Amino acid sequence: MAKKQYGFLINSKDCYGCRTCSMACKSENVTPPGVLWRRVREFNEDLPNAQAFITMSCNHCDDPQCLKVCPADTYTKRADGIVIQDHDKCIGCQMCIMACPYNAPVYDPVEGKTSKCNMCADRIDEGLKPRCVESCPTGAIEFGEIEDLRQKHITNWALLEKRYGVPDHTISHPNIVIIGMED
């Protein structure tokens, strides 16, 4: 039996950059000012004239670089694949930020520590969806077992890396499916 691994599917065609997901995440997790665990990136092109948005947070990678480099053993990976940070252990060295290709951990200069998306693990444990998924007015963010999401859609990593500067997915093997940026 395959190991369970949760992940996100992001459909950029349905995202119009409202940032509701980002604000819902901030509200749910009561992050400090300036600390956003989910951020919406905007991409603009002249030829062809196009605009696209992609919402990103921690991708709960198969090979989480944050976990590998943290000298305080702050990060763990749950049986369902969710990468959790024990915030009390964080020493604020920011090694996780430097290691993560997706810039998921965020440093709070006031507290002197980093934090990141925990995929709303407490909500998932209660049978609920992550708040970002629940709040998206267009349904541009889906959540589920990553293999189910990958069976529905395939990410064109080569295009995303070349055209949009998305990091090389082979570094950490993120559990995210990104669609809608192919055109």
Short mmCIF file of C-alpha atoms in Angstrom, two decimals:
data_model
loop_
_atom_site.label_atom_id
_atom_site.label_comp_id
_atom_site.label_asym_id
_atom_site.label_seq_id
_atom_site.Cartn_x
_atom_site.Cartn_y
_atom_site.Cartn_z
CA MET A 1 0.00 0.00 0.00
CA ALA A 2 1.34 3.43 -0.94
CA LYS A 3 2.05 5.93 1.80
CA LYS A 4 -0.48 8.74 2.13
CA GLN A 5 0.79 12.16 1.06
CA TYR A 6 -1.41 15.24 1.03
CA GLY A 7 -0.84 18.06 -1.42
CA PHE A 8 -2.36 21.02 -3.25
CA LEU A 9 -3.55 21.53 -6.81
CA ILE A 10 -3.36 25.12 -8.04
CA ASN A 11 -5.33 26.11 -11.14
CA SER A 12 -3.95 29.46 -12.23
CA LYS A 13 -6.68 29.88 -14.88
CA ASP A 14 -9.23 30.15 -12.10
CA CYS A 15 -7.11 32.46 -9.91
CA TYR A 16 -7.60 36.18 -10.45
CA GLY A 17 -5.26 37.35 -7.69
CA CYS A 18 -7.80 38.35 -5.04
CA ARG A 19 -5.53 37.04 -2.24
CA THR A 20 -8.47 35.72 -0.22
CA CYS A 21 -6.48 32.52 0.37
CA SER A 22 -3.58 34.49 1.80
CA MET A 23 -5.79 36.53 4.14
CA ALA A 24 -7.77 33.45 5.24
CA CYS A 25 -4.49 31.70 6.08
CA LYS A 26 -3.26 34.73 8.02
CA SER A 27 -6.52 34.94 9.94
CA GLU A 28 -6.70 31.20 10.67
CA ASN A 29 -3.12 31.01 11.92
CA VAL A 30 -2.93 34.46 13.53
CA THR A 31 0.46 35.17 12.01
CA PRO A 32 2.26 38.39 13.00
CA PRO A 33 2.26 41.51 10.81
CA GLY A 34 4.32 40.95 7.68
CA VAL A 35 4.25 37.16 8.01
CA LEU A 36 2.30 35.49 5.20
CA TRP A 37 2.47 31.71 4.90
CA ARG A 38 0.52 31.73 1.60
CA ARG A 39 1.46 34.31 -0.99
CA VAL A 40 0.02 35.06 -4.41
CA ARG A 41 2.62 35.65 -7.13
CA GLU A 42 1.77 37.67 -10.21
CA PHE A 43 3.28 36.96 -13.62
CA ASN A 44 3.06 39.44 -16.50
CA GLU A 45 4.20 38.92 -20.07
CA ASP A 46 4.31 41.22 -23.08
CA LEU A 47 4.43 38.61 -25.84
CA PRO A 48 1.82 37.35 -25.71
CA ASN A 49 0.20 39.97 -23.54
CA ALA A 50 -0.81 37.91 -20.53
CA GLN A 51 -1.19 37.97 -16.78
CA ALA A 52 -1.32 34.97 -14.46
CA PHE A 53 -1.44 34.39 -10.72
CA ILE A 54 -0.25 31.47 -8.67
CA THR A 55 -0.83 30.98 -4.97
CA MET A 56 2.02 29.26 -3.12
CA SER A 57 2.78 28.16 0.41
CA CYS A 58 4.76 25.25 1.80
CA ASN A 59 4.56 22.36 -0.66
CA HIS A 60 5.09 19.67 2.01
CA CYS A 61 7.81 18.16 -0.14
CA ASP A 62 8.85 14.51 -0.34
CA ASP A 63 12.39 15.70 0.40
CA PRO A 64 11.85 18.80 2.57
CA GLN A 65 15.01 20.87 2.51
CA CYS A 66 13.93 22.75 5.65
CA LEU A 67 13.93 19.50 7.61
CA LYS A 68 17.36 18.51 6.28
CA VAL A 69 19.15 21.71 7.29
CA CYS A 70 17.51 22.79 10.56
CA PRO A 71 20.11 22.54 13.33
CA ALA A 72 17.41 22.63 16.04
CA ASP A 73 15.36 19.69 14.66
CA THR A 74 12.40 22.02 14.35
CA TYR A 75 10.80 20.22 11.41
CA THR A 76 9.11 16.82 11.22
CA LYS A 77 7.08 15.07 8.55
CA ARG A 78 3.85 13.45 9.66
CA ALA A 79 2.65 10.08 8.39
CA ASP A 80 0.28 11.93 6.02
CA GLY A 81 3.18 13.91 4.55
CA ILE A 82 2.47 17.23 6.23
CA VAL A 83 5.70 19.00 7.21
CA ILE A 84 5.25 20.52 10.66
CA GLN A 85 7.44 23.04 12.45
CA ASP A 86 7.78 22.99 16.25
CA HIS A 87 7.91 26.77 16.62
CA ASP A 88 9.13 26.60 20.23
CA LYS A 89 12.34 24.87 19.05
CA CYS A 90 13.13 27.49 16.38
CA ILE A 91 16.36 29.38 17.07
CA GLY A 92 15.87 31.89 14.25
CA CYS A 93 18.96 30.93 12.24
CA GLN A 94 16.99 31.09 8.96
CA MET A 95 18.74 28.06 7.50
CA CYS A 96 15.32 26.72 6.46
CA ILE A 97 14.60 29.88 4.48
CA MET A 98 17.89 29.60 2.62
CA ALA A 99 17.33 25.90 1.89
CA CYS A 100 13.70 26.02 0.72
CA PRO A 101 13.51 26.52 -3.06
CA TYR A 102 9.96 27.89 -2.68
CA ASN A 103 10.65 30.45 0.06
CA ALA A 104 7.99 28.87 2.25
CA PRO A 105 9.40 29.57 5.73
CA VAL A 106 8.96 33.20 6.72
CA TYR A 107 11.14 35.08 9.20
CA ASP A 108 9.55 37.37 11.78
CA PRO A 109 12.19 39.95 12.77
CA VAL A 110 10.18 40.99 15.83
CA GLU A 111 10.09 37.49 17.30
CA GLY A 112 13.38 36.42 15.75
CA LYS A 113 11.98 33.10 14.50
CA THR A 114 10.68 31.51 11.33
CA SER A 115 7.32 29.86 10.73
CA LYS A 116 5.52 28.25 7.79
CA CYS A 117 2.31 26.70 6.53
CA ASN A 118 1.27 23.56 8.37
CA MET A 119 -1.48 22.77 5.82
CA CYS A 120 -3.97 23.49 8.61
CA ALA A 121 -3.11 20.09 10.09
CA ASP A 122 -5.48 20.61 13.01
CA ARG A 123 -8.37 21.23 10.58
CA ILE A 124 -7.41 18.18 8.50
CA ASP A 125 -7.35 16.08 11.68
CA GLU A 126 -10.96 17.22 12.24
CA GLY A 127 -11.96 16.22 8.69
CA LEU A 128 -11.96 19.78 7.36
CA LYS A 129 -10.09 21.31 4.42
CA PRO A 130 -7.23 23.79 4.83
CA ARG A 131 -8.60 27.32 5.29
CA CYS A 132 -7.01 28.58 2.03
CA VAL A 133 -8.82 25.90 0.05
CA GLU A 134 -12.11 26.52 1.81
CA SER A 135 -11.92 30.28 1.30
CA CYS A 136 -11.01 30.46 -2.42
CA PRO A 137 -14.01 32.03 -4.20
CA THR A 138 -13.18 30.36 -7.54
CA GLY A 139 -12.04 26.96 -6.29
CA ALA A 140 -8.55 27.55 -7.73
CA ILE A 141 -6.96 25.63 -4.84
CA GLU A 142 -7.74 21.97 -4.29
CA PHE A 143 -6.50 19.72 -1.50
CA GLY A 144 -6.23 15.96 -1.32
CA GLU A 145 -3.97 12.98 -1.66
CA ILE A 146 -1.30 14.04 -4.13
CA GLU A 147 -1.55 10.91 -6.26
CA ASP A 148 -5.27 11.57 -6.79
CA LEU A 149 -4.51 15.17 -7.79
CA ARG A 150 -1.73 14.06 -10.14
CA GLN A 151 -4.06 11.55 -11.82
CA LYS A 152 -6.42 14.43 -12.64
CA HIS A 153 -3.75 16.81 -14.00
CA ILE A 154 -0.07 16.87 -14.92
CA THR A 155 2.26 19.76 -14.11
CA ASN A 156 4.40 20.97 -16.99
CA TRP A 157 7.49 21.57 -14.83
CA ALA A 158 9.78 22.36 -17.76
CA LEU A 159 7.51 25.20 -18.88
CA LEU A 160 7.02 26.53 -15.35
CA GLU A 161 10.76 26.52 -14.69
CA LYS A 162 11.70 28.12 -18.02
CA ARG A 163 8.87 30.60 -18.54
CA TYR A 164 7.94 31.54 -14.98
CA GLY A 165 11.10 30.90 -12.98
CA VAL A 166 9.51 28.25 -10.76
CA PRO A 167 12.34 26.39 -8.99
CA ASP A 168 13.58 23.01 -10.21
CA HIS A 169 11.07 20.54 -8.78
CA THR A 170 13.68 17.79 -8.49
CA ILE A 171 15.39 19.63 -5.61
CA SER A 172 12.67 18.78 -3.09
CA HIS A 173 9.89 16.98 -5.01
CA PRO A 174 7.04 19.29 -3.97
CA ASN A 175 3.57 17.88 -3.41
CA ILE A 176 1.79 20.36 -5.59
CA VAL A 177 0.15 20.22 -9.00
CA ILE A 178 0.16 23.48 -10.95
CA ILE A 179 -2.05 23.82 -14.03
CA GLY A 180 -3.43 26.58 -16.21
CA MET A 181 -0.17 28.35 -17.07
CA GLU A 182 0.51 26.33 -20.21
CA ASP A 183 -1.01 28.84 -22.68
#
